Coordinates of C-alpha atoms in Angstrom, one line a residue:
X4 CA 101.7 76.3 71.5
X5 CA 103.4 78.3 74.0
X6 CA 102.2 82.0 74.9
X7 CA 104.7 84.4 73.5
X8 CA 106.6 86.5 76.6
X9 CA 105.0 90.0 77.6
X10 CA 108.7 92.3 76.7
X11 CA 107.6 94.6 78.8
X12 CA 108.2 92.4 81.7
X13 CA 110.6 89.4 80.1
X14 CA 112.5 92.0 78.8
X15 CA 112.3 95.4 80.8
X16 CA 113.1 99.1 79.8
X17 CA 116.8 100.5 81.6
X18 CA 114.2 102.8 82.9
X19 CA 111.4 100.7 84.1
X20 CA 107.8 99.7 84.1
X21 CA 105.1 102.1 85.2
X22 CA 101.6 101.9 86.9
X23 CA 100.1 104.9 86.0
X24 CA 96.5 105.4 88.2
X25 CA 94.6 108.9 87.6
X26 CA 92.2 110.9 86.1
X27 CA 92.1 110.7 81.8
X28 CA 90.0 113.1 79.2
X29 CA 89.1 112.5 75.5
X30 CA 90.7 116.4 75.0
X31 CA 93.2 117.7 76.5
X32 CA 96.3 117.0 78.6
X33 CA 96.1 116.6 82.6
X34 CA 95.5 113.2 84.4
X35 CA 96.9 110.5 82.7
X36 CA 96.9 112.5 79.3
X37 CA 99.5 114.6 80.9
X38 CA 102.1 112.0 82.6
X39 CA 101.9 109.1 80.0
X40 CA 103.7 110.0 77.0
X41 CA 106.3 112.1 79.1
X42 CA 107.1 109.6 80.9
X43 CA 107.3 106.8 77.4
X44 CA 109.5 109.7 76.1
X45 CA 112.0 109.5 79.0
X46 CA 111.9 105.8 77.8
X47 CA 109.5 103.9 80.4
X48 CA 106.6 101.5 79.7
X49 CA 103.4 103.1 81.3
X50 CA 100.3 101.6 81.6
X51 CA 97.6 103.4 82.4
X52 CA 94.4 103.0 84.8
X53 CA 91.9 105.6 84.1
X54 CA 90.5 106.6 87.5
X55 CA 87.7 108.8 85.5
X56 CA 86.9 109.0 82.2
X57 CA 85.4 112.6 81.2
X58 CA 84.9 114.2 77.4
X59 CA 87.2 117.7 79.3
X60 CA 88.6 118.7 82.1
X61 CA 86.1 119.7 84.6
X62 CA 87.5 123.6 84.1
X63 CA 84.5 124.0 80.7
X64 CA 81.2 124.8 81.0
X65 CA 79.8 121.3 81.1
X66 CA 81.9 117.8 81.0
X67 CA 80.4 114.3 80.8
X68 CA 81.6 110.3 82.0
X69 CA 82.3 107.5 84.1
X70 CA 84.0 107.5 87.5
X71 CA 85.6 103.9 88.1
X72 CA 84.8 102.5 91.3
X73 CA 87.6 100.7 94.1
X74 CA 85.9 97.3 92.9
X75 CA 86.3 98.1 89.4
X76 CA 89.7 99.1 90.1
X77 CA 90.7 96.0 91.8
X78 CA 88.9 93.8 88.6
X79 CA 91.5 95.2 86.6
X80 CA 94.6 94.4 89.2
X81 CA 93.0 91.0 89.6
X82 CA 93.2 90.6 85.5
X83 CA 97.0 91.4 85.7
X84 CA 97.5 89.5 88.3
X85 CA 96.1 86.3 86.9
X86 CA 97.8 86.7 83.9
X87 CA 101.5 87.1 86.2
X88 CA 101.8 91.2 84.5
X89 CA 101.9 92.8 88.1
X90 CA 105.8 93.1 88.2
X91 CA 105.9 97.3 88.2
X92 CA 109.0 99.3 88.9
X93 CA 106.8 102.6 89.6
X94 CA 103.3 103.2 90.8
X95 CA 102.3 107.3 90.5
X96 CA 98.8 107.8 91.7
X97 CA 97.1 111.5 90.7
X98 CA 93.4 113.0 91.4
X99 CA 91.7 110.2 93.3
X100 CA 88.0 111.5 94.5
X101 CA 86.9 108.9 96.9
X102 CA 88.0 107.2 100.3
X103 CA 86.7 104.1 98.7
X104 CA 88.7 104.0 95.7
X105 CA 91.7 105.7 97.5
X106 CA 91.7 102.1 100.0
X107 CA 91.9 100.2 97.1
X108 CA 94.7 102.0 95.7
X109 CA 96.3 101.0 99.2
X110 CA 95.1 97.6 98.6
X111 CA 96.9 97.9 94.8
X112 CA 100.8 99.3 96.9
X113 CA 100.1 96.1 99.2
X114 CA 99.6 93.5 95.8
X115 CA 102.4 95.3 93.6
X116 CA 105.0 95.0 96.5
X117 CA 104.5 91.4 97.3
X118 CA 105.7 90.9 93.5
X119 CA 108.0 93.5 93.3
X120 CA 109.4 94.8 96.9
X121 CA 111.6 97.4 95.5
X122 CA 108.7 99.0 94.2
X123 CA 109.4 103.0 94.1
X124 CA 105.6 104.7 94.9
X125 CA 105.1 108.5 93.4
X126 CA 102.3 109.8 95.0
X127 CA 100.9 113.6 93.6
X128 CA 98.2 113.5 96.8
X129 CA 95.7 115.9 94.3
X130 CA 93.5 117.4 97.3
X131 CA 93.2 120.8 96.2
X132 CA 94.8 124.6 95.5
X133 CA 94.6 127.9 96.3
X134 CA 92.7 127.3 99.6
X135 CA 90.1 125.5 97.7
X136 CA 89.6 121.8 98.2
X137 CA 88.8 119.7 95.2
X138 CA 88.0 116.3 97.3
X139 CA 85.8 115.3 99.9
X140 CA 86.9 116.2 103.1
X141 CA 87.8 112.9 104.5
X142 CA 90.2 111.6 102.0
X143 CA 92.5 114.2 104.0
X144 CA 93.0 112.1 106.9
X145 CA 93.5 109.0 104.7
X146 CA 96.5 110.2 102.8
X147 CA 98.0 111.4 106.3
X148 CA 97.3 108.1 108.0
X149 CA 97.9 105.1 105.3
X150 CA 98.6 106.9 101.9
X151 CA 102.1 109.0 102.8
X152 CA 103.3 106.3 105.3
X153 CA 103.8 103.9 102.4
X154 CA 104.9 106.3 99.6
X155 CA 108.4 107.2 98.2
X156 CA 108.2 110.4 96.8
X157 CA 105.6 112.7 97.9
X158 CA 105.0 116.0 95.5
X159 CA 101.9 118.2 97.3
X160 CA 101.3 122.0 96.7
X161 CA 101.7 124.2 99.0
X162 CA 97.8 124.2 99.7
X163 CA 98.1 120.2 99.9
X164 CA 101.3 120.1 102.3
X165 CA 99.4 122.3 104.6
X166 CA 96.7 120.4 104.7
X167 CA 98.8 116.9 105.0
X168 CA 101.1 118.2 108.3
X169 CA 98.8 121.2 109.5
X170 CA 101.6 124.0 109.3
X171 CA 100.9 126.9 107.7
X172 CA 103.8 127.7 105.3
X173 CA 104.3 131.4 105.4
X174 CA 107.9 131.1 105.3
X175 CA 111.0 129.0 103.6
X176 CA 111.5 127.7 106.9
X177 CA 108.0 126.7 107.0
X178 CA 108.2 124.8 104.1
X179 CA 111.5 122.8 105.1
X180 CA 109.5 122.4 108.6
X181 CA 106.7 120.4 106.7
X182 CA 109.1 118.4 104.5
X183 CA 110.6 117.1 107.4
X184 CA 106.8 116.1 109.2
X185 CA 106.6 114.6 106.2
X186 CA 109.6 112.6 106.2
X187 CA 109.2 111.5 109.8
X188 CA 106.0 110.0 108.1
X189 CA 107.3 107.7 105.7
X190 CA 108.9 109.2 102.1
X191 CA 112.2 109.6 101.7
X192 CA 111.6 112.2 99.2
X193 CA 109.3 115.7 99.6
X194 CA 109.0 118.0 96.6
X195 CA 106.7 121.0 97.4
X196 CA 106.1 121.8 93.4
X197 CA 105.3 125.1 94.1
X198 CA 104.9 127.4 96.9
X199 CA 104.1 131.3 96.8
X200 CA 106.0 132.7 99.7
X201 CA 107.1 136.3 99.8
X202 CA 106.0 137.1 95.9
X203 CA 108.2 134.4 94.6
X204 CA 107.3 131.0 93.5
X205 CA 108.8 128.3 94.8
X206 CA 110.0 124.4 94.2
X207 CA 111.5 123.0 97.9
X208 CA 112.8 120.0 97.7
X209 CA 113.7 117.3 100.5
X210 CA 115.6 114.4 100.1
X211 CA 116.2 111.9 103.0
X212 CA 118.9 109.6 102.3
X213 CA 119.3 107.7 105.8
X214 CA 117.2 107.9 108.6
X215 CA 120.4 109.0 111.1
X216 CA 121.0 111.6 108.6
X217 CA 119.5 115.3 107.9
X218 CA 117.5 115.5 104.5
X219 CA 119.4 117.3 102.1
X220 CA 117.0 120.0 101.2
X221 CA 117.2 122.6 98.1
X222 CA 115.0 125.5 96.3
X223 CA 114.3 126.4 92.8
X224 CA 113.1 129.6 92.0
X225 CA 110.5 129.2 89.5
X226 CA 109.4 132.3 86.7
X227 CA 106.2 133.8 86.9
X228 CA 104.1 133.6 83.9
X229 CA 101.1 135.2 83.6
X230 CA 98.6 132.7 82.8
X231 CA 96.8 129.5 84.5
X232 CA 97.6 126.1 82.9
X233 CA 95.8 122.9 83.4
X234 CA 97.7 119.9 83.8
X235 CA 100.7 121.2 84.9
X236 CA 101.1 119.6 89.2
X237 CA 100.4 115.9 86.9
X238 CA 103.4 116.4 84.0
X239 CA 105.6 117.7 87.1
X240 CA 104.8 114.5 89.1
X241 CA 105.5 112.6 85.8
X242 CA 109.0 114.5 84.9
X243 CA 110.1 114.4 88.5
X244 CA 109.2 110.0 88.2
X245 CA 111.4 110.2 85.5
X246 CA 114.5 111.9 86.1
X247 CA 114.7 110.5 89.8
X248 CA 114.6 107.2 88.5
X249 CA 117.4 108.6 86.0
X250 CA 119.2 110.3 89.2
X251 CA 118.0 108.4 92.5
X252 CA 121.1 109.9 94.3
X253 CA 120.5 113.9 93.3
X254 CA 117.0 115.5 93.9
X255 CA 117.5 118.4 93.0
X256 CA 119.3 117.7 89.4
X257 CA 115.8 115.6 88.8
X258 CA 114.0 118.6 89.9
X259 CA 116.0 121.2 87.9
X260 CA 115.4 119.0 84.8
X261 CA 112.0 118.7 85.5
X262 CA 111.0 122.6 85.8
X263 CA 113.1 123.7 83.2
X264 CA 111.6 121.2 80.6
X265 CA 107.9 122.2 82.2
X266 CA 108.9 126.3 82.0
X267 CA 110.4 125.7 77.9
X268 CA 106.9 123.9 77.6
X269 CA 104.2 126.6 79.5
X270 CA 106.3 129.2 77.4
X271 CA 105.5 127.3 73.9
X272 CA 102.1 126.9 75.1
X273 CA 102.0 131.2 75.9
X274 CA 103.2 131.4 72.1
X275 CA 101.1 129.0 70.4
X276 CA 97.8 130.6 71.8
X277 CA 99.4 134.3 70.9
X278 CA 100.3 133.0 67.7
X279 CA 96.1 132.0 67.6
X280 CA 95.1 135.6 68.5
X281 CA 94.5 134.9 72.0
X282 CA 94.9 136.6 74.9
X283 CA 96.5 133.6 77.3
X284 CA 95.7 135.9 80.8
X285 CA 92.0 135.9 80.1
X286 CA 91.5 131.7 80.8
X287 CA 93.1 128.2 82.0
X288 CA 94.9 126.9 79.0
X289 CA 95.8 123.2 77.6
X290 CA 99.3 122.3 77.4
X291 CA 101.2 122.1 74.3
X292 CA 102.4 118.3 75.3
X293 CA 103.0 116.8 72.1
X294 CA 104.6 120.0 70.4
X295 CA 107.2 120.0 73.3
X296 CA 108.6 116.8 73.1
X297 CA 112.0 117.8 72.6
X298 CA 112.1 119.9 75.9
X299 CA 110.4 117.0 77.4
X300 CA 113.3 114.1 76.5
X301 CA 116.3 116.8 76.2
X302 CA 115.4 119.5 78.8
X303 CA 118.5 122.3 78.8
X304 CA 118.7 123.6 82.4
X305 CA 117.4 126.7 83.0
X306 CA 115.6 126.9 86.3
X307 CA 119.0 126.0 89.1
X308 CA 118.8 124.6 93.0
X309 CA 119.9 126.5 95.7
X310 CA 121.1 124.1 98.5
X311 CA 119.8 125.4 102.0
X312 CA 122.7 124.8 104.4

């Protein structure tokens, strides 16, 4: 009797097929629990590899769980492989804590291209924020050397591009200075997700569409709200997968999709916890995810680019 096709693959979404490698917790949304169903609801298959497995985010008191290892990493490519399931459209990679398991993750980009060599590779390189650094040390020249050399899309904070090119972004200019080290490097495509500079939060964008060419490069002002959200830098990485893959052409429509359907959803999430009795300025908050659905799959455009000339 013959094994029924996989539809995933014999059959693939308009959108495409997604290999979806970062952190996961039982409650709560960031990691994997953030970019999964976002990206299902823009209509992609995702499958998920859990790089940790914790009860919370690491934000509470106490957490507990497992950490998967490179070799247990490359177990489960190995499964795919053997069963002919490694054809991916996408590869986004989050919070990744060790140099080991980061070189298998190369070792995964090497294995998913030699099926698919079109493979598009969203890298969210998760080293820190704020000044503070949430890996070990070393990872940093890892993701400089062999990590943004092979990605696509790379979508740092402004803590995380200063530590990738080694410019201190003080300035707009700064920040289009980096996206273009960056660039020389290896992605076509630079999205800073946030930058403070000057009292106003920023989204700087960088799109390089032929090497002979200059990146077309854009800024979205984003709204301050007063509170501190977790999960937020993995949903953006997610939404801006999404509707890039939807718009390959025009960066900055993906990105002015992809902050105004995170802004409708951190302003739900401000409600919801009012409605509660809580004050949301006094701790980190969980994302309304599932409540927000319909700004997730039908964002209306609220936060605009500004080309930079």
């Amino acid at each position: 009797m013959a094994r029924p096709p996989v539809l995933s693959v014999a059959l693939p979404s308009d959108t495409g097929r997604v290999l979806s490698i970062q952190s996961h917790t039982v409650q709560g949304y960031v990691g994997n629990k953030s970019a999964v169903f976002p990206l299902q609801l823009l209509g992609f298959d995702v499958d998920p590899i859990n790089s940790v497995q914790f009860s919370n985010h690491t934000g509470y008191p106490t957490f507990r769980g497992q950490v998967l290892n490179g070799s247990q990493l490359w177990d489960l490519i190995e499964g795919l492989a053997e069963n002919d399931l490694l054809h991916y459209t996408h590869l986004l990679t989050g919070y990744i804590g060790s140099v080991s398991f980061l070189t298998t993750v190369l070792q995964v980009v090497d294995k998913l291209r030699s099926v698919n060599p079109d493979l598009v590779y969203v890298c969210d390189p998760v080293l820190g924020d704020e000044g503070k650094l949430y890996v070990p040390q070393d990872l940093i020249s890892v993701y400089q050397q062999k990590v943004v050399p092979v990605a696509t899309m790379l979508t740092p904070n402004q803590f995380e591009v200063e530590l990738l090119t080694g410019l201190r972004i003080t300035c707009e200019e700064d920040g289009l200075k980096a996206c273009n080290t960056l660039h020389s490097a290896g992605p076509r495509k630079v999205v800073i997700t946030s930058a403070l500079i000057e009292d106003k939060l920023l989204l700087i964008g960088s799109h390089k569409k032929a090497k002979e060419q200059p990146p077309e490069q854009f800024k979205i002002e984003i709204p301050k709200i007063p509170a501190y959200f977790t999960g937020t830098g993995d949903l953006t990485t997610a939404l801006l997968l999404g509707w890039s893959n939807k718009y390959p052409d025009n960066l900055e429509r993906a990105a002015e999709l992809a902050v105004s359907s995170l802004q409708a959803l951190l302003r739900r999430t401000v409600e919801d916890y009012k409605r509660a009795g809580f004050d949301p300025s006094t701790s980190s908050l969980e994302i309304r995810l599932i409540q927000s659905q319909d700004e997730i799959r039908s964002p209306q455009i609220t936060c605009k680019a500004v080309k930079y000339s």
